[in-house]
XYZ file of C-alpha atoms in Angstrom:
740
model
C -117.288 -13.770 -117.125
C -116.477 -10.407 -118.585
C -116.825 -9.565 -122.238
C -115.916 -6.851 -124.705
C -115.371 -3.894 -124.886
C -112.761 -4.248 -122.135
C -110.388 -7.190 -121.874
C -107.004 -8.017 -120.394
C -104.283 -10.070 -122.026
C -100.628 -10.941 -121.668
C -97.858 -10.681 -124.216
C -94.120 -11.140 -124.102
C -92.094 -7.965 -123.849
C -89.600 -7.090 -126.544
C -89.622 -6.949 -130.305
C -93.021 -8.561 -130.646
C -94.793 -5.465 -129.392
C -97.340 -5.576 -132.182
C -100.280 -7.725 -131.218
C -102.063 -8.921 -134.381
C -105.265 -10.803 -133.817
C -104.114 -13.256 -136.442
C -106.539 -14.380 -139.101
C -108.902 -12.575 -141.377
C -111.506 -10.082 -140.237
C -113.517 -10.529 -143.454
C -116.754 -12.461 -143.393
C -116.551 -15.937 -144.873
C -119.437 -17.295 -146.905
C -121.291 -20.291 -145.437
C -120.884 -23.143 -147.933
C -123.534 -25.599 -148.960
C -123.010 -29.169 -147.893
C -120.545 -30.817 -150.270
C -119.479 -27.539 -151.852
C -115.705 -27.124 -152.202
C -114.268 -23.921 -150.770
C -112.552 -21.883 -153.496
C -111.290 -19.128 -151.175
C -107.658 -19.341 -150.233
C -105.580 -17.964 -147.411
C -101.945 -17.148 -147.041
C -99.544 -19.805 -145.759
C -97.520 -18.791 -142.673
C -94.291 -16.973 -143.490
C -92.537 -19.075 -140.854
C -93.381 -21.772 -138.336
C -94.381 -19.391 -135.563
C -96.873 -16.592 -134.998
C -98.751 -14.391 -132.553
C -99.301 -13.250 -129.940
C -103.000 -12.519 -130.240
C -104.633 -9.851 -128.076
C -104.913 -12.253 -125.154
C -101.305 -13.406 -125.337
C -101.476 -16.763 -127.164
C -98.647 -17.579 -129.594
C -97.842 -20.621 -131.707
C -94.681 -22.368 -132.861
C -94.125 -25.616 -134.773
C -91.566 -28.412 -134.730
C -89.695 -26.983 -137.732
C -88.701 -23.897 -135.726
C -85.741 -23.655 -133.312
C -87.207 -23.858 -129.841
C -90.361 -25.451 -131.151
C -91.988 -28.618 -129.790
C -90.701 -32.058 -130.700
C -93.024 -34.308 -132.680
C -93.864 -37.002 -130.124
C -96.867 -39.010 -131.255
C -98.720 -40.985 -128.592
C -101.199 -43.398 -130.125
C -104.267 -43.646 -127.871
C -106.378 -46.003 -129.958
C -105.499 -48.846 -127.575
C -105.992 -47.027 -124.247
C -108.484 -44.361 -125.251
C -112.270 -44.248 -125.228
C -113.842 -44.338 -128.683
C -116.373 -41.682 -129.672
C -118.776 -42.862 -132.377
C -119.690 -39.830 -134.481
C -121.887 -39.461 -137.532
C -121.279 -36.878 -140.224
C -121.538 -33.309 -138.787
C -121.890 -34.707 -135.288
C -120.342 -34.141 -131.852
C -120.168 -35.574 -128.355
C -119.746 -33.693 -125.070
C -117.063 -35.099 -122.758
C -116.149 -34.241 -119.144
C -112.531 -33.072 -118.825
C -110.325 -34.665 -116.147
C -109.243 -31.208 -114.963
C -110.328 -27.591 -115.347
C -108.695 -26.515 -118.610
C -107.948 -22.766 -118.819
C -108.804 -21.237 -122.192
C -108.711 -17.493 -122.788
C -108.803 -16.910 -119.046
C -111.825 -19.140 -118.402
C -111.559 -22.616 -116.802
C -113.595 -25.328 -118.551
C -114.679 -28.719 -117.243
C -116.496 -29.954 -120.379
C -115.550 -30.039 -124.045
C -117.362 -30.985 -127.268
C -115.556 -33.179 -129.788
C -116.751 -32.405 -133.318
C -116.655 -34.819 -136.206
C -115.273 -31.963 -138.329
C -111.842 -31.744 -136.716
C -112.348 -29.170 -133.985
C -113.048 -28.987 -130.253
C -115.270 -26.380 -128.700
C -116.414 -25.161 -125.308
C -119.422 -23.521 -126.955
C -122.762 -24.751 -128.348
C -122.035 -25.061 -132.096
C -120.012 -28.230 -132.568
C -121.307 -29.522 -135.929
C -120.280 -26.766 -138.373
C -118.746 -28.311 -141.501
C -117.800 -25.043 -143.227
C -114.437 -23.876 -141.888
C -113.753 -20.156 -141.448
C -110.783 -17.925 -140.740
C -110.212 -17.048 -137.060
C -111.305 -14.908 -135.449
C -114.622 -14.700 -137.230
C -118.065 -13.697 -135.970
C -119.607 -16.719 -137.702
C -120.081 -19.715 -135.400
C -118.510 -21.796 -133.952
C -116.723 -19.767 -131.263
C -114.701 -20.743 -128.224
C -112.917 -23.382 -130.260
C -109.687 -25.234 -130.861
C -109.366 -26.104 -134.540
C -107.040 -29.050 -135.051
C -107.967 -29.565 -138.702
C -111.351 -27.925 -139.163
C -112.877 -29.008 -142.432
C -115.788 -31.151 -143.604
C -114.701 -34.578 -142.353
C -116.828 -37.707 -142.485
C -116.095 -40.347 -139.774
C -119.091 -42.341 -141.040
C -117.038 -43.175 -144.120
C -114.278 -44.749 -141.996
C -111.741 -44.099 -139.283
C -112.150 -43.581 -135.527
C -112.145 -40.822 -132.898
C -110.787 -41.474 -129.399
C -110.066 -39.483 -126.249
C -107.761 -40.357 -123.356
C -106.462 -38.825 -120.117
C -102.679 -39.150 -120.032
C -102.443 -38.835 -116.244
C -98.622 -39.036 -115.868
C -98.277 -35.955 -118.119
C -101.507 -34.240 -117.010
C -102.942 -33.905 -120.498
C -106.203 -34.778 -122.278
C -105.775 -36.172 -125.805
C -108.297 -36.312 -128.652
C -107.207 -38.348 -131.689
C -108.733 -38.578 -135.175
C -107.428 -41.734 -136.881
C -107.771 -42.476 -140.585
C -110.717 -40.110 -141.167
C -111.289 -38.908 -144.725
C -112.792 -35.608 -145.763
C -116.221 -35.362 -147.367
C -114.680 -35.327 -150.847
C -112.685 -38.543 -150.227
C -109.293 -37.003 -150.977
C -107.476 -39.171 -148.413
C -107.465 -40.413 -144.823
C -105.977 -38.160 -142.164
C -104.589 -38.965 -138.683
C -103.988 -36.150 -136.200
C -104.503 -35.337 -132.510
C -104.685 -32.533 -129.948
C -103.307 -32.669 -126.398
C -104.701 -30.219 -123.831
C -102.345 -29.757 -120.869
C -103.435 -28.811 -117.376
C -101.527 -25.504 -117.590
C -103.476 -24.436 -120.716
C -100.892 -25.426 -123.311
C -102.249 -26.974 -126.534
C -100.184 -29.370 -128.657
C -101.444 -30.289 -132.148
C -99.765 -33.217 -133.939
C -100.191 -34.470 -137.496
C -99.047 -38.037 -138.174
C -100.389 -38.984 -141.622
C -102.215 -36.349 -143.696
C -103.139 -37.969 -147.022
C -104.907 -36.235 -149.871
C -105.756 -32.530 -149.780
C -104.584 -30.865 -146.556
C -104.984 -27.280 -147.789
C -108.732 -26.741 -147.214
C -108.818 -26.496 -143.434
C -108.477 -24.084 -140.498
C -105.938 -24.519 -137.726
C -106.076 -22.112 -134.774
C -108.035 -20.985 -131.713
C -110.756 -18.423 -130.988
C -112.229 -17.007 -127.776
C -115.823 -17.139 -126.574
C -117.141 -14.062 -128.392
C -114.891 -14.226 -131.488
C -113.200 -10.957 -130.517
C -109.782 -12.631 -130.283
C -108.268 -15.459 -132.257
C -104.948 -16.949 -133.225
C -104.796 -18.391 -136.706
C -102.065 -20.811 -137.696
C -103.367 -21.417 -141.218
C -106.565 -21.043 -143.251
C -107.012 -22.797 -146.588
C -103.332 -22.801 -147.496
C -100.556 -25.325 -147.874
C -98.875 -25.825 -144.509
C -99.865 -29.059 -142.739
C -97.473 -31.974 -143.340
C -96.753 -35.389 -141.868
C -94.880 -35.593 -138.533
C -95.578 -31.962 -137.698
C -96.211 -30.635 -134.162
C -97.683 -27.210 -133.352
C -97.671 -25.797 -129.834
C -100.135 -23.066 -128.869
C -99.393 -21.425 -125.549
C -100.331 -18.410 -123.533
C -97.342 -16.044 -123.312
C -97.595 -16.345 -119.548
C -99.618 -19.462 -118.722
C -98.638 -19.095 -115.085
C -100.244 -15.650 -114.909
C -104.011 -15.287 -114.727
C -106.266 -12.282 -114.351
C -109.535 -12.269 -112.475
C -111.707 -10.962 -114.007
C -110.156 -11.004 -117.513
C -112.505 -8.265 -118.791
C -115.686 -6.390 -118.125
C -117.516 -3.085 -118.172
C -116.805 -0.175 -115.815
C -119.370 2.574 -115.292
C -118.353 6.206 -115.717
C -116.074 7.477 -112.926
C -115.939 3.912 -111.597
C -113.121 1.473 -111.012
C -112.543 -2.253 -110.839
C -109.879 -4.292 -109.021
C -108.221 -6.988 -111.124
C -106.355 -9.748 -109.280
C -103.233 -10.801 -111.165
C -102.131 -14.217 -109.904
C -98.681 -15.637 -110.687
C -98.125 -19.363 -110.107
C -94.429 -20.141 -110.583
C -94.710 -23.846 -109.708
C -92.746 -25.801 -112.296
C -91.160 -22.730 -113.918
C -87.397 -22.907 -114.498
C -85.241 -20.454 -112.597
C -84.936 -17.169 -114.481
C -86.435 -13.754 -115.142
C -89.577 -13.458 -117.278
C -90.598 -10.120 -118.770
C -94.157 -9.571 -119.968
C -96.591 -6.829 -120.860
C -100.002 -6.898 -119.246
C -102.148 -5.499 -122.075
C -105.432 -3.788 -121.206
C -107.566 -3.074 -124.276
C -110.689 -0.958 -124.062
C -112.976 1.462 -125.928
C -111.120 4.473 -124.529
C -110.714 6.720 -127.563
C -107.466 8.272 -126.346
C -105.805 5.165 -124.909
C -107.380 2.061 -126.438
C -104.433 -0.011 -125.265
C -102.635 0.354 -121.942
C -99.488 -1.689 -121.287
C -98.368 -2.554 -117.765
C -94.853 -4.097 -117.667
C -94.596 -7.218 -115.498
C -91.383 -8.921 -114.407
C -91.464 -12.357 -112.796
C -88.273 -13.522 -111.089
C -88.205 -17.251 -110.375
C -85.576 -18.481 -107.967
C -84.992 -21.437 -105.673
C -86.167 -21.600 -102.028
C -83.728 -21.246 -99.144
C -81.379 -24.223 -98.822
C -79.410 -24.455 -95.567
C -76.067 -26.167 -95.147
C -72.979 -26.118 -92.932
C -69.347 -26.926 -93.605
C -69.226 -29.452 -90.759
C -71.820 -31.689 -89.143
C -69.657 -32.241 -86.062
C -67.653 -29.995 -83.750
C -65.232 -31.690 -81.359
C -63.508 -29.527 -78.742
C -60.934 -30.754 -76.250
C -59.992 -28.107 -73.748
C -58.393 -26.948 -70.526
C -60.795 -25.544 -67.886
C -58.965 -22.214 -67.863
C -59.260 -21.417 -71.586
C -61.933 -20.001 -73.924
C -61.986 -21.675 -77.355
C -63.273 -20.275 -80.645
C -64.437 -22.541 -83.463
C -65.784 -21.016 -86.702
C -68.675 -22.776 -88.405
C -69.742 -21.712 -91.878
C -73.480 -21.560 -92.509
C -74.384 -21.234 -96.184
C -77.496 -20.821 -98.281
C -77.420 -22.688 -101.591
C -80.917 -21.472 -102.496
C -81.963 -18.309 -104.266
C -84.214 -16.716 -101.643
C -83.029 -15.318 -98.317
C -82.568 -17.839 -95.508
C -83.774 -16.735 -92.076
C -82.205 -18.746 -89.268
C -81.676 -18.939 -85.521
C -79.547 -21.209 -83.387
C -80.711 -23.390 -80.509
C -79.393 -26.282 -78.445
C -80.792 -29.691 -77.685
C -79.633 -32.696 -75.700
C -78.476 -35.877 -77.346
C -81.259 -38.371 -78.015
C -80.918 -42.085 -78.599
C -78.210 -44.598 -77.794
C -74.593 -43.671 -77.655
C -75.249 -40.064 -76.736
C -72.445 -39.985 -74.210
C -72.472 -38.381 -70.790
C -74.063 -35.068 -71.738
C -74.073 -32.952 -68.589
C -74.792 -29.370 -67.671
C -72.794 -27.498 -65.020
C -75.443 -28.545 -62.487
C -75.603 -32.173 -63.582
C -77.365 -33.989 -66.362
C -80.619 -32.405 -67.526
C -83.697 -34.538 -67.907
C -86.962 -33.757 -69.607
C -89.708 -33.005 -67.127
C -92.806 -35.203 -67.381
C -96.022 -33.150 -67.225
C -98.825 -34.214 -64.917
C -101.984 -35.373 -66.670
C -104.360 -32.870 -65.126
C -106.018 -29.528 -65.671
C -102.710 -27.721 -65.493
C -99.142 -28.705 -66.299
C -96.837 -29.266 -63.353
C -93.395 -30.747 -63.841
C -92.873 -34.240 -62.527
C -89.622 -33.026 -60.941
C -87.970 -29.734 -60.141
C -86.284 -29.389 -63.498
C -87.258 -29.264 -67.168
C -86.416 -28.252 -70.684
C -84.677 -27.455 -72.832
C -86.909 -25.518 -75.205
C -85.951 -25.150 -78.867
C -83.593 -22.317 -78.064
C -81.763 -24.205 -75.329
C -83.238 -22.750 -72.137
C -83.702 -25.181 -69.244
C -84.793 -24.779 -65.622
C -84.167 -26.349 -62.252
C -85.265 -25.478 -58.724
C -83.805 -25.509 -55.244
C -85.497 -28.833 -54.394
C -83.233 -30.613 -56.892
C -79.713 -31.827 -56.118
C -77.271 -29.325 -57.649
C -80.149 -26.864 -58.069
C -79.939 -23.179 -57.124
C -79.823 -22.109 -53.504
C -82.720 -20.064 -52.156
C -81.193 -16.781 -50.935
C -83.739 -13.992 -50.626
C -82.516 -10.500 -51.566
C -84.814 -7.919 -50.011
C -84.650 -4.625 -51.969
C -87.553 -2.757 -50.372
C -85.156 -0.469 -48.520
C -82.829 0.328 -51.453
C -85.037 -0.190 -54.501
C -87.150 2.234 -56.499
C -90.878 1.861 -55.757
C -93.349 1.418 -58.622
C -96.959 2.538 -58.209
C -99.152 0.304 -60.358
C -102.895 -0.129 -60.518
C -104.813 -3.189 -61.613
C -103.708 -4.488 -65.078
C -101.048 -1.782 -65.255
C -97.357 -1.563 -66.158
C -94.391 0.796 -66.160
C -91.453 0.909 -68.588
C -88.051 1.000 -66.869
C -84.651 1.490 -68.498
C -82.412 -1.538 -68.084
C -78.994 -0.822 -66.550
C -77.332 -3.232 -69.020
C -78.096 -5.110 -72.219
C -79.802 -8.276 -71.082
C -79.563 -11.124 -73.561
C -82.870 -12.906 -74.033
C -83.487 -15.589 -76.678
C -82.050 -13.720 -79.682
C -78.981 -12.480 -77.810
C -80.072 -8.972 -76.840
C -83.346 -7.566 -75.572
C -85.518 -6.136 -78.312
C -85.626 -2.765 -76.538
C -83.450 -0.968 -74.002
C -86.322 -1.048 -71.535
C -88.301 -3.656 -69.677
C -91.977 -3.407 -68.753
C -92.826 -4.321 -65.184
C -96.394 -5.563 -65.149
C -98.794 -5.541 -62.211
C -99.791 -9.134 -63.075
C -96.486 -10.719 -62.138
C -94.439 -10.688 -65.332
C -91.820 -8.626 -67.180
C -91.837 -8.084 -70.926
C -89.486 -6.628 -73.508
C -92.351 -6.146 -75.933
C -95.988 -5.009 -75.864
C -98.802 -6.666 -73.965
C -98.401 -4.940 -70.651
C -102.080 -5.184 -69.699
C -102.700 -8.957 -69.989
C -104.251 -10.262 -66.779
C -105.492 -13.752 -67.653
C -102.554 -16.158 -67.639
C -102.146 -18.740 -70.408
C -99.915 -21.765 -71.125
C -96.486 -21.237 -72.679
C -95.789 -20.812 -75.542
C -98.794 -18.757 -76.539
C -99.412 -17.500 -80.075
C -100.944 -15.068 -80.779
C -100.962 -13.136 -77.538
C -98.423 -12.002 -74.998
C -94.817 -12.648 -76.106
C -91.198 -11.775 -75.285
C -91.790 -12.074 -71.549
C -90.452 -13.437 -68.261
C -93.167 -14.658 -65.881
C -92.169 -15.363 -62.253
C -95.859 -15.464 -61.262
C -98.243 -14.456 -64.053
C -101.673 -14.205 -62.459
C -104.444 -11.658 -62.076
C -102.759 -9.590 -59.357
C -103.872 -6.177 -58.086
C -101.102 -4.057 -56.504
C -103.581 -1.181 -56.442
C -105.347 -2.996 -53.588
C -102.190 -3.419 -51.515
C -98.548 -4.450 -51.406
C -95.544 -2.873 -53.130
C -93.347 -3.380 -56.206
C -89.677 -2.291 -56.308
C -86.801 -2.596 -58.762
C -83.085 -2.269 -58.095
C -79.761 -2.464 -59.961
C -77.118 -4.298 -57.959
C -73.866 -3.270 -59.636
C -71.773 -5.621 -57.489
C -72.934 -8.685 -59.412
C -74.501 -6.967 -62.448
C -78.052 -7.953 -61.601
C -81.437 -6.283 -62.003
C -84.040 -7.236 -59.381
C -87.817 -6.745 -59.414
C -89.606 -7.567 -56.152
C -93.356 -7.986 -55.566
C -94.122 -7.703 -51.831
C -97.468 -8.792 -50.362
C -99.267 -8.152 -53.663
C -102.818 -9.593 -53.483
C -104.681 -11.535 -56.157
C -107.540 -9.627 -57.788
C -110.082 -11.889 -56.088
C -108.518 -11.011 -52.739
C -107.626 -14.635 -51.913
C -104.127 -14.443 -50.440
C -101.097 -12.350 -51.392
C -97.662 -13.103 -52.800
C -94.080 -12.042 -52.082
C -91.648 -13.066 -54.828
C -88.847 -11.625 -56.964
C -87.120 -12.063 -60.313
C -83.384 -11.504 -60.726
C -81.897 -10.866 -64.174
C -78.133 -11.254 -64.223
C -75.833 -10.263 -67.049
C -73.389 -13.054 -67.831
C -70.180 -11.589 -69.224
C -69.133 -14.909 -70.762
C -72.484 -15.469 -72.459
C -74.656 -13.490 -74.851
C -77.706 -14.641 -72.920
C -78.297 -13.646 -69.302
C -79.457 -15.876 -66.474
C -82.842 -15.672 -64.725
C -83.671 -16.537 -61.114
C -87.154 -16.611 -59.568
C -87.453 -16.633 -55.755
C -90.623 -17.139 -53.696
C -90.520 -15.979 -50.067
C -94.119 -15.962 -48.836
C -96.875 -17.321 -51.105
C -100.259 -17.270 -49.356
C -103.709 -18.313 -50.607
C -104.379 -19.859 -54.031
C -101.201 -21.425 -55.489
C -102.516 -23.369 -58.491
C -103.644 -20.637 -60.887
C -100.433 -18.988 -62.138
C -98.068 -19.379 -65.084
C -94.308 -19.487 -64.526
C -91.868 -19.506 -67.430
C -90.445 -17.546 -70.369
C -91.340 -17.042 -74.042
C -89.603 -15.575 -77.083
C -90.773 -12.603 -79.158
C -92.488 -14.781 -81.802
C -94.711 -16.638 -79.349
C -93.551 -19.953 -80.842
C -90.728 -20.919 -78.465
C -91.080 -20.970 -74.716
C -90.125 -22.752 -71.514
C -93.000 -23.465 -69.150
C -92.265 -24.310 -65.522
C -95.901 -24.565 -64.471
C -99.363 -23.519 -65.615
C -102.351 -23.604 -63.253
C -101.095 -26.450 -61.093
C -99.809 -26.771 -57.547
C -96.041 -26.285 -57.518
C -94.855 -23.077 -55.824
C -94.076 -23.050 -52.099
C -92.292 -20.751 -49.688
C -88.470 -20.488 -49.819
C -88.304 -21.835 -53.381
C -85.793 -20.734 -56.039
C -86.111 -21.499 -59.762
C -83.122 -20.892 -62.037
C -83.550 -20.502 -65.803
C -80.527 -20.411 -68.032
C -79.275 -21.879 -71.240
C -78.446 -25.532 -71.467
C -74.654 -25.653 -71.581
C -74.425 -21.922 -70.947
C -70.681 -22.046 -71.433
C -71.255 -22.473 -75.177
C -72.250 -19.367 -77.078
C -72.429 -18.296 -80.686
C -72.059 -15.017 -82.488
C -74.355 -14.318 -84.235
C -77.252 -16.316 -82.779
C -79.639 -15.575 -85.645
C -79.747 -13.734 -88.923
C -80.500 -13.755 -92.615
C -78.253 -15.233 -95.310
C -78.841 -14.083 -98.872
C -79.193 -16.647 -101.645
C -75.837 -18.096 -102.649
C -74.117 -16.423 -99.688
C -72.713 -17.669 -96.375
C -72.007 -16.428 -92.863
C -69.443 -17.462 -90.279
C -70.884 -18.407 -86.895
C -68.256 -18.268 -84.163
C -68.828 -20.971 -81.549
C -67.363 -19.826 -78.240
C -66.622 -22.571 -75.685
C -65.839 -21.090 -72.278
C -64.111 -23.891 -70.396
C -63.710 -21.625 -67.373
C -67.405 -22.368 -66.711
C -67.557 -26.021 -67.803
C -66.662 -28.672 -65.216
C -64.310 -31.472 -66.209
C -65.983 -34.253 -68.116
C -67.462 -35.151 -71.494
C -70.422 -33.389 -73.085
C -72.400 -34.365 -76.167
C -75.407 -32.494 -77.514
C -76.767 -30.904 -80.674
C -76.670 -27.410 -82.062
C -79.896 -26.908 -84.015
C -80.179 -24.409 -86.824
C -83.871 -23.564 -87.138
C -84.622 -21.931 -90.489
C -87.211 -21.391 -93.200
C -85.617 -24.014 -95.454
C -88.796 -25.849 -96.584
C -87.001 -29.195 -96.918
C -84.777 -29.118 -93.830
C -86.222 -26.667 -91.277
C -84.017 -28.161 -88.529
C -80.339 -28.845 -89.239
C -78.464 -30.611 -86.419
C -74.740 -30.186 -85.830
C -73.290 -32.618 -83.303
C -71.186 -30.920 -80.604
C -68.692 -32.758 -78.421
C -66.637 -31.262 -75.614
C -64.036 -32.995 -73.516
C -62.799 -30.907 -70.570
C -59.677 -32.436 -69.045
C -57.778 -31.420 -65.913
C -56.159 -28.110 -65.011
C -52.669 -27.143 -66.076
C -51.937 -30.210 -68.201
C -49.639 -30.334 -71.217
C -50.703 -31.060 -74.783
C -49.236 -34.573 -74.562
C -51.295 -35.323 -71.460
C -54.470 -34.319 -73.317
C -54.126 -37.258 -75.721
C -56.415 -40.257 -75.182
C -54.853 -43.135 -73.298
C -55.911 -45.841 -75.771
C -57.448 -46.442 -79.167
C -61.229 -46.298 -78.844
C -64.239 -46.361 -81.146
C -67.143 -44.602 -79.460
C -70.836 -45.034 -80.186
C -72.120 -42.924 -83.043
C -74.226 -39.940 -82.058
C -77.186 -39.938 -82.323
C -78.212 -43.569 -82.687
C -80.754 -44.384 -84.116
C -80.402 -41.424 -86.494
C -81.965 -39.598 -89.421
C -80.587 -38.215 -91.641
C -77.037 -37.834 -90.270
C -74.866 -39.152 -87.454
C -71.337 -38.599 -86.157
C -68.828 -41.342 -85.380
C -66.253 -40.507 -82.693
C -62.939 -42.250 -82.102
C -59.833 -41.679 -79.982
C -56.261 -41.913 -81.271
C -53.590 -42.159 -78.534
C -50.909 -41.262 -81.108
C -50.511 -40.416 -84.777
C -51.875 -43.270 -86.873
C -52.836 -44.342 -90.371
C -56.630 -44.438 -90.212
C -59.477 -45.913 -92.245
C -63.148 -45.603 -91.319
C -65.675 -47.429 -93.473
C -69.403 -48.211 -93.375
C -70.847 -51.611 -94.321
C -74.343 -53.036 -94.656
C -75.546 -56.203 -92.895
C -74.333 -58.308 -95.837
C -70.809 -56.978 -95.394
C -70.858 -54.851 -98.556
C -68.976 -51.567 -98.456
C -71.426 -48.647 -98.415
C -69.207 -45.608 -97.897
C -65.636 -44.691 -96.930
C -65.433 -41.773 -94.496
C -61.671 -41.851 -93.878
C -59.536 -43.482 -96.550
C -56.164 -44.703 -95.227
C -54.711 -41.335 -94.216
C -52.332 -40.262 -91.437
C -54.122 -38.460 -88.594
C -52.646 -36.831 -85.524
C -53.400 -38.299 -82.147
C -56.402 -36.852 -80.337
C -60.189 -36.972 -80.166
C -61.539 -37.420 -83.707
C -64.925 -37.604 -85.389
C -66.424 -38.143 -88.851
C -69.963 -37.428 -90.012
C -72.100 -39.677 -92.228
C -75.135 -38.222 -93.980
C -76.792 -41.552 -94.842
C -75.532 -41.661 -98.450
C -73.423 -44.207 -100.290
C -70.224 -43.503 -102.186
C -72.189 -42.273 -105.220
C -74.190 -39.767 -103.194
C -77.413 -41.806 -103.139
C -79.449 -42.031 -99.932
C -79.418 -45.534 -98.506
C -82.393 -47.414 -97.104
C -83.380 -47.679 -93.464
C -81.742 -50.491 -91.556
C -78.725 -51.673 -89.575
C -75.229 -50.638 -90.662
C -71.760 -51.264 -89.249
C -68.792 -48.926 -89.071
C -65.230 -50.218 -88.849
C -62.196 -48.288 -87.620
C -58.722 -49.465 -88.601
C -55.666 -47.774 -87.093
C -52.049 -49.026 -86.942
C -52.988 -52.649 -87.450
C -55.947 -52.705 -85.059
C -59.629 -52.890 -86.032
C -62.744 -51.928 -84.047
C -66.371 -52.242 -85.146
C -69.771 -50.980 -83.919
C -73.418 -51.021 -85.055
C -75.783 -48.168 -85.898
C -79.392 -47.869 -87.066
C -80.747 -45.558 -89.764
C -84.468 -44.853 -89.317
C -86.590 -42.925 -91.864
């Protein structure tokens, strides 16, 4: 704890620049027991005052903006304190109560109408505040010579729902028997003090109301020995900035010295707005006894992500590229940082989601020291990358491309790298490489970022550590001991090839010949990656194969330290549903703003069929960090007319996903224009929500999203629900499950 002569306080900026201590600085004579005080003070000019030098101000219920009188009688729920005349009891507080910058866990309840965190809790002779006469460190509700022995009670109670500690004096008369008085103080967890006066009989003019700090250097006086207190009055005493604390709040600095003061701002619970304050530093500097540091606190709402549609349904011809705008908006106040990924449908009714090489399945890792895929395919990761190898049906074909004769040789030592300019912009995770160069590492990986000397391979993703890399065979290799490394730009198919030929492991156990081929895809922002393994001799269970983004949080691991690689193997890595792209793929949306994301569906690359998966917006929205948009694509035949693209019959498809949380999409087919209704019911048959309300819709492939709310916007409970489609006199019904 620091003390005078230096102290720090807070005051509101503006007209109230003067900072009166409040109260009298004159000494007040200690009265004899039973002696009536003949000194008088001045009543407040209005029902508000302050701030004091620390920043405390007061306002009463008669003032605009003042507290409401809201008496809470605690005599039934509270704990009684039996006090004699000029007595006190020390009570543990239910929370650390901040008072003049110091947290307190104990408080003394005095019989004479005040509370104190200090030692003197029995003083019957009230004084102005601040005053060097004890008691100090006090809260004076109605400090005068009271006598609970003559009647009345004192109780305390923790009002947990409102996080406040209440002390109540009920029917206690003063020493001169002028009349019983009932009043209370509520101490809030944020440091606010609320004084309330219910029934003040007799003489209410000979008392002190106010607060004083630990060394009596600062105080805030509401009234001293003057007419002011009345029945049904509330007085709130509050730090100008209760959410702002200083540590330490004061102290002594030696000559030519300095001291760091931590100013902490806790905006939890503050309404949105801008708060302007002065941080006041008072000291014994003769030239500048008071230094004011302006402080502005801007409170806003966190990022809040949303989209204008939870479902995108595209029906297309294989020879056409389609563009569908999707609006992403931020209803919060702070910037929203986002990126877009893709994920397969999960749950029942997901449809026949297929990639150009057949349906993807999640690889099942082996339960061993390293992770090896259960099959020759895996993914996708959060961004949408998936992999498959040449051992899988519809996988890539192994076709070795030897570049040793045409490529540029790279001389690398152990744990070495070289930076090479890329011949084209290669899209990787965020759409474009972070730099216009790639680092070719001696240890069997390429990177667009730093970390070119990492020899010991790790699992993927790895954070912190190596990031933004492509690893065809990340192991402790040593090209300085033998073998060659070449790179080559093949302009005929816009590919960049890096080949490791007979490069030995550092331990000298075997050598490897493999290559990585980066190909620019003109119809996609993200390029494709192909690993090929020609001759892999020696140890084959100690490498990492895969890719990782620049944050080290998203990655696609093919294998880590497990037997997998063999000769004449090809591994292709590309985006799940690579024929769907978006521009932009990531970005920042300011509070209250929006951005249009263009979804580009290239049906020249998508085989005929039906596809259903999810577009995932990953963001820093604290409530909804992953927002799923359902995406449906139906690719028909070639060269068909618009009429032939219509569904053949009325159909109600399974909702997607199912089970779901928090939203799902219901798909249905209309063979012709129809009057349509789509409604949701609970298991008792009660209407929950109407998605389509008896409107004419054109024939085609339709969908409607349900966000798990009823017609009044309230979230419904988990359980089974039914959706019913009515169109041109026909009705179809299906079941779905909401799981929370």
